[in-house]
Amino acid sequence: MEIVRIGGADAFSMRALGGRLDVDPTAFYRHFRTKNELLDALADILIEGDEPLPATGDARADLRASLHQLRRSLLRHPTMAAVILRRPPGGRAYWARANHALGLLRGMGLSPEEATALYQTLLFYCLGHVLSEARAVAAAVARDRRPGTPTSTFNPPAHQLPDLAAAVPFLRSDTLVQFDTGLDLIMRAAPA
Amino acid sequence: MEIVRIGGADAFSMRALGGRLDVDPTAFYRHFRTKNELLDALADILIEGDEPLPATGDARADLRASLHQLRRSLLRHPTMAAVILRRPPGGRAYWARANHALGLLRGMGLSPEEATALYQTLLFYCLGHVLSEARAVAAAVARDRRPGTPTSTFNPPAHQLPDLAAAVPFLRSDTLVQFDTGLDLIMRAAPA
DNA sequence: CCGCGCCGTCAACGGTGTTGACCACGGCGT
DNA sequence: ACGCCGTGGTCAACACCGTTGACGGCGCGG
């Protein structure tokens, strides 16, 4: 993760990893069949995070907390998150989170079918949001490494696109409250 | 896109492209500074699609149609979509879609701030959903190319995870209605 | 003490993106 | 008509990548 953090996502190579750990790059193949398998293992660690799944009495609050937790865990290593999100889902931590969230939704009185639909909607939203944030951070890292590229910082060509221009002031720079706002919007579909 | 479709995402190399077009691989560097820039150009084409933005009178229906359209365009070349979604957003077609959707939301009576929040929520949801679908298809393609890998077809370890097990029957195999269900859930936050 | 399994090392293979030198060609100014 | 020059394709090369197979040291069980 250190390699990815300072060198960008593309810097994560077996040779770089071997160099960092003072070990021959091919030694990892004694423990992982392929580089992708190694990435899956890292994904599991990242998705798990270091905090326990929230379990106060309030199911609604717990669910939101759990999703915020997932976002935080992934964004702790943003460039790694961008790498990981392109792998198919799976891993112990992933399924544990799914089970936990579904239990909370059932506890809120939703049928299994309703709970599943709402959970998937929430999950996909989180995925998309975190992916976007991770991409932005990864781009910033790449810019740091190779200064001279356009700063951009999200400047759509507002010219000729009036509705887009009107929205620009509300594109929050604080992505945490932006994330929370969207979460709130979706959670409205659940009973109080 | 043909290369990606039959060979998987990793098959898209300058040399493969040159081979397919009977041209020296390095010729592309006269037109694109880097492979990523070429991918951005392809992303623009893919996001634009081939249908015009929907503009019946019904703003709500138009918005849903536009997002369905985006999903369809991206999933027309699923393995390519998986490649593209990891690039930062941008491009003419991308901003045109954003402007169009924001205009529709404003037309539904939302304030610029509300419209922006709801649009971003919808967009992130679509992103996450399409990413998941694209990943699944890409994995299937890879399996076809190299038979013998586990079929999986989404088999979480239901053992010891009761709430997850209860949800499995409702994991729709028809991802189109799954997509629409989530869209509907989010759109409930908008006034009729 | 022998054998064997674990596991790090090394050289190598075929691939990758990208660069710089070279050069054919077609339009333009004189 | 001639020479110039920009456009753009070709070629060889560089550094790096993931992965494989043979080799060998080391420590443990019989």
mmCIF file of C-alpha atoms (C1' of nucleotides) in Angstrom, chain D residues 3-14:
data_model
loop_
_atom_site.group_PDB
_atom_site.id
_atom_site.type_symbol
_atom_site.label_atom_id
_atom_site.label_comp_id
_atom_site.label_asym_id
_atom_site.label_seq_id
_atom_site.Cartn_x
_atom_site.Cartn_y
_atom_site.Cartn_z
ATOM 1 C "C1'" DG D 3 12.590 23.105 -52.878
ATOM 2 C "C1'" DC D 4 10.639 23.254 -48.189
ATOM 3 C "C1'" DC D 5 8.218 21.602 -44.632
ATOM 4 C "C1'" DG D 6 4.687 19.505 -41.968
ATOM 5 C "C1'" DT D 7 2.099 15.244 -41.601
ATOM 6 C "C1'" DG D 8 2.388 10.726 -40.358
ATOM 7 C "C1'" DG D 9 3.940 5.770 -41.019
ATOM 8 C "C1'" DT D 10 8.097 2.579 -40.052
ATOM 9 C "C1'" DC D 11 11.800 0.576 -37.526
ATOM 10 C "C1'" DA D 12 14.901 -0.535 -33.728
ATOM 11 C "C1'" DA D 13 15.494 -0.014 -29.183
ATOM 12 C "C1'" DC D 14 14.713 0.744 -24.079
#
